[in-house]
mmCIF file of C-alpha atoms in Angstrom:
data_model
loop_
_atom_site.group_PDB
_atom_site.id
_atom_site.type_symbol
_atom_site.label_atom_id
_atom_site.label_comp_id
_atom_site.label_asym_id
_atom_site.label_seq_id
_atom_site.Cartn_x
_atom_site.Cartn_y
_atom_site.Cartn_z
ATOM 1 C CA UNK A 1 121.922 -45.382 64.188
ATOM 2 C CA UNK A 2 120.768 -43.063 66.904
ATOM 3 C CA UNK A 3 118.563 -43.205 69.959
ATOM 4 C CA UNK A 4 115.473 -45.269 69.384
ATOM 5 C CA UNK A 5 116.169 -46.273 65.777
ATOM 6 C CA UNK A 6 117.048 -49.992 65.533
ATOM 7 C CA UNK A 7 119.821 -51.304 63.294
ATOM 8 C CA UNK A 8 117.328 -53.653 61.590
ATOM 9 C CA UNK A 9 115.616 -50.589 60.081
ATOM 10 C CA UNK A 10 116.739 -47.948 57.621
ATOM 11 C CA UNK A 11 115.443 -44.430 58.273
ATOM 12 C CA UNK A 12 113.461 -42.833 55.470
ATOM 13 C CA UNK A 13 111.543 -39.575 55.358
ATOM 14 C CA UNK A 14 108.333 -39.636 53.336
ATOM 15 C CA UNK A 15 106.267 -36.553 52.484
ATOM 16 C CA UNK A 16 102.523 -37.170 52.265
ATOM 17 C CA UNK A 17 99.873 -35.093 50.550
ATOM 18 C CA UNK A 18 96.248 -35.296 49.467
ATOM 19 C CA UNK A 19 93.758 -32.842 48.009
ATOM 20 C CA UNK A 20 90.844 -35.050 46.943
ATOM 21 C CA UNK A 21 88.280 -36.884 49.042
ATOM 22 C CA UNK A 22 88.807 -37.465 52.762
ATOM 23 C CA UNK A 23 92.308 -36.011 52.849
ATOM 24 C CA UNK A 24 93.118 -36.713 56.511
ATOM 25 C CA UNK A 25 91.554 -40.160 56.340
ATOM 26 C CA UNK A 26 93.583 -40.987 53.239
ATOM 27 C CA UNK A 27 96.865 -39.833 54.817
ATOM 28 C CA UNK A 28 96.170 -41.851 57.988
ATOM 29 C CA UNK A 29 95.224 -44.908 55.918
ATOM 30 C CA UNK A 30 98.380 -44.548 53.799
ATOM 31 C CA UNK A 31 100.539 -44.567 56.944
ATOM 32 C CA UNK A 32 98.687 -47.671 58.141
ATOM 33 C CA UNK A 33 99.256 -49.300 54.736
ATOM 34 C CA UNK A 34 102.992 -48.600 54.949
ATOM 35 C CA UNK A 35 103.049 -50.332 58.340
ATOM 36 C CA UNK A 36 101.006 -53.253 56.992
ATOM 37 C CA UNK A 37 103.756 -53.716 54.391
ATOM 38 C CA UNK A 38 106.413 -54.265 57.059
ATOM 39 C CA UNK A 39 107.576 -50.702 57.659
ATOM 40 C CA UNK A 40 107.359 -48.884 60.977
ATOM 41 C CA UNK A 41 106.257 -45.290 61.502
ATOM 42 C CA UNK A 42 108.652 -43.900 64.125
ATOM 43 C CA UNK A 43 107.492 -40.283 64.030
ATOM 44 C CA UNK A 44 105.306 -37.967 62.034
ATOM 45 C CA UNK A 45 104.381 -34.338 61.800
ATOM 46 C CA UNK A 46 100.937 -32.945 62.211
ATOM 47 C CA UNK A 47 99.064 -32.368 58.957
ATOM 48 C CA UNK A 48 98.914 -28.831 57.573
ATOM 49 C CA UNK A 49 96.760 -27.273 54.884
ATOM 50 C CA UNK A 50 98.699 -25.838 51.936
ATOM 51 C CA UNK A 51 97.989 -24.183 48.618
ATOM 52 C CA UNK A 52 98.675 -26.161 45.428
ATOM 53 C CA UNK A 53 101.929 -25.595 43.542
ATOM 54 C CA UNK A 54 102.209 -25.552 39.756
ATOM 55 C CA UNK A 55 98.625 -26.184 38.663
ATOM 56 C CA UNK A 56 96.566 -23.825 40.849
ATOM 57 C CA UNK A 57 92.964 -24.605 39.811
ATOM 58 C CA UNK A 58 92.449 -27.366 42.361
ATOM 59 C CA UNK A 59 91.573 -27.826 46.045
ATOM 60 C CA UNK A 60 94.074 -27.128 48.820
ATOM 61 C CA UNK A 61 96.295 -29.949 50.035
ATOM 62 C CA UNK A 62 96.735 -31.561 53.397
ATOM 63 C CA UNK A 63 100.434 -32.346 53.873
ATOM 64 C CA UNK A 64 102.754 -33.903 56.411
ATOM 65 C CA UNK A 65 105.908 -35.976 56.746
ATOM 66 C CA UNK A 66 106.770 -39.251 58.446
ATOM 67 C CA UNK A 67 109.968 -40.899 59.635
ATOM 68 C CA UNK A 68 109.619 -44.474 58.426
ATOM 69 C CA UNK A 69 111.708 -47.430 59.530
ATOM 70 C CA UNK A 70 112.218 -49.505 56.401
ATOM 71 C CA UNK A 71 113.459 -53.111 56.730
ATOM 72 C CA UNK A 72 117.257 -53.081 56.362
ATOM 73 C CA UNK A 73 117.177 -55.405 53.346
ATOM 74 C CA UNK A 74 114.909 -53.035 51.363
ATOM 75 C CA UNK A 75 116.633 -50.822 48.794
ATOM 76 C CA UNK A 76 115.638 -47.223 48.165
ATOM 77 C CA UNK A 77 114.327 -48.232 44.736
ATOM 78 C CA UNK A 78 112.184 -50.995 46.215
ATOM 79 C CA UNK A 79 110.830 -48.622 48.853
ATOM 80 C CA UNK A 80 109.964 -46.054 46.174
ATOM 81 C CA UNK A 81 108.162 -48.794 44.213
ATOM 82 C CA UNK A 82 106.193 -49.590 47.380
ATOM 83 C CA UNK A 83 105.258 -45.912 47.780
ATOM 84 C CA UNK A 84 104.068 -45.767 44.165
ATOM 85 C CA UNK A 85 102.042 -48.933 44.736
ATOM 86 C CA UNK A 86 100.384 -47.417 47.820
ATOM 87 C CA UNK A 87 99.527 -44.294 45.806
ATOM 88 C CA UNK A 88 97.930 -46.477 43.142
ATOM 89 C CA UNK A 89 95.980 -48.441 45.756
ATOM 90 C CA UNK A 90 94.483 -45.154 46.973
ATOM 91 C CA UNK A 91 93.415 -44.116 43.472
ATOM 92 C CA UNK A 92 96.314 -41.897 42.388
ATOM 93 C CA UNK A 93 96.067 -40.982 38.718
ATOM 94 C CA UNK A 94 98.837 -39.154 36.869
ATOM 95 C CA UNK A 95 96.802 -37.361 34.191
ATOM 96 C CA UNK A 96 99.138 -34.318 33.998
ATOM 97 C CA UNK A 97 101.917 -32.769 36.121
ATOM 98 C CA UNK A 98 100.713 -31.373 39.460
ATOM 99 C CA UNK A 99 97.186 -32.697 38.884
ATOM 100 C CA UNK A 100 94.806 -33.078 41.831
ATOM 101 C CA UNK A 101 95.406 -36.359 43.635
ATOM 102 C CA UNK A 102 93.985 -38.591 46.282
ATOM 103 C CA UNK A 103 97.470 -39.397 47.564
ATOM 104 C CA UNK A 104 101.003 -38.208 46.910
ATOM 105 C CA UNK A 105 103.946 -39.948 48.599
ATOM 106 C CA UNK A 106 107.429 -38.547 47.990
ATOM 107 C CA UNK A 107 110.629 -40.176 49.200
ATOM 108 C CA UNK A 108 112.607 -37.227 50.578
ATOM 109 C CA UNK A 109 115.514 -39.028 52.282
ATOM 110 C CA UNK A 110 116.593 -42.655 52.496
ATOM 111 C CA UNK A 111 119.176 -42.656 55.246
ATOM 112 C CA UNK A 112 122.257 -40.785 54.041
ATOM 113 C CA UNK A 113 122.006 -42.205 50.511
ATOM 114 C CA UNK A 114 122.496 -39.931 47.536
ATOM 115 C CA UNK A 115 121.920 -40.797 43.891
ATOM 116 C CA UNK A 116 120.510 -39.459 40.660
ATOM 117 C CA UNK A 117 118.989 -41.982 38.278
ATOM 118 C CA UNK A 118 116.056 -41.677 35.868
ATOM 119 C CA UNK A 119 113.912 -43.498 38.478
ATOM 120 C CA UNK A 120 115.102 -41.982 41.762
ATOM 121 C CA UNK A 121 116.998 -38.941 42.990
ATOM 122 C CA UNK A 122 118.057 -38.781 46.635
ATOM 123 C CA UNK A 123 117.597 -36.602 48.468
ATOM 124 C CA UNK A 124 114.456 -35.476 46.661
ATOM 125 C CA UNK A 125 115.680 -32.731 44.300
ATOM 126 C CA UNK A 126 113.103 -30.078 45.245
ATOM 127 C CA UNK A 127 112.513 -30.738 48.948
ATOM 128 C CA UNK A 128 114.157 -27.487 50.124
ATOM 129 C CA UNK A 129 111.919 -25.424 47.781
ATOM 130 C CA UNK A 130 108.679 -26.802 49.181
ATOM 131 C CA UNK A 131 107.274 -25.307 52.369
ATOM 132 C CA UNK A 132 104.767 -28.177 52.436
ATOM 133 C CA UNK A 133 107.797 -30.419 53.061
ATOM 134 C CA UNK A 134 110.177 -28.191 55.041
ATOM 135 C CA UNK A 135 107.654 -26.899 57.589
ATOM 136 C CA UNK A 136 106.311 -30.308 58.691
ATOM 137 C CA UNK A 137 109.850 -31.709 58.490
ATOM 138 C CA UNK A 138 111.148 -29.028 60.835
ATOM 139 C CA UNK A 139 108.273 -29.730 63.244
ATOM 140 C CA UNK A 140 109.012 -33.463 63.274
ATOM 141 C CA UNK A 141 112.786 -32.977 63.595
ATOM 142 C CA UNK A 142 112.266 -30.601 66.575
ATOM 143 C CA UNK A 143 110.028 -33.115 68.331
ATOM 144 C CA UNK A 144 112.563 -35.901 67.781
ATOM 145 C CA UNK A 145 115.405 -33.770 69.131
ATOM 146 C CA UNK A 146 118.337 -35.998 70.127
ATOM 147 C CA UNK A 147 116.483 -39.090 68.877
ATOM 148 C CA UNK A 148 116.754 -37.826 65.294
ATOM 149 C CA UNK A 149 118.844 -40.307 63.280
ATOM 150 C CA UNK A 150 122.330 -38.879 62.764
ATOM 151 C CA UNK A 151 122.026 -39.042 58.965
ATOM 152 C CA UNK A 152 119.333 -36.317 59.086
ATOM 153 C CA UNK A 153 121.073 -33.891 61.446
ATOM 154 C CA UNK A 154 122.020 -30.641 59.762
ATOM 155 C CA UNK A 155 119.414 -31.006 56.998
ATOM 156 C CA UNK A 156 117.422 -28.061 58.340
ATOM 157 C CA UNK A 157 118.341 -25.028 60.424
ATOM 158 C CA UNK A 158 116.621 -25.968 63.690
#
């Protein structure tokens, strides 16, 4: 890989969001839960407040991104299942599209993998359209500098 990223880990970028309850506390706890499940948080952005997209009659979101080291034997599909399980653990309900939520975890990148299946599209199909992803992602990528895994270089104009 590159710099500080060990070969025993696969780099993944996860976008985090919350607009119900203790938003910052939920995002911090979700990162801790990912680590408790055998992943490693290598870097993260600060959290930023953003307006909702789609359904507007709801509270503002707190958003950020994290660079997660996923065990090398874990597939992208299995990691996405783990993210969905963490969302559920934190009370995520999917009552309608873009509904308010305690926790939203989106898999943006999984190394350099690309695919489009009914369950998973990589990279995330709308990541470039979402300032709540691109702005924290740019912040995190700038901080990482030369330590940024090679598979993510060139994803953003830095």
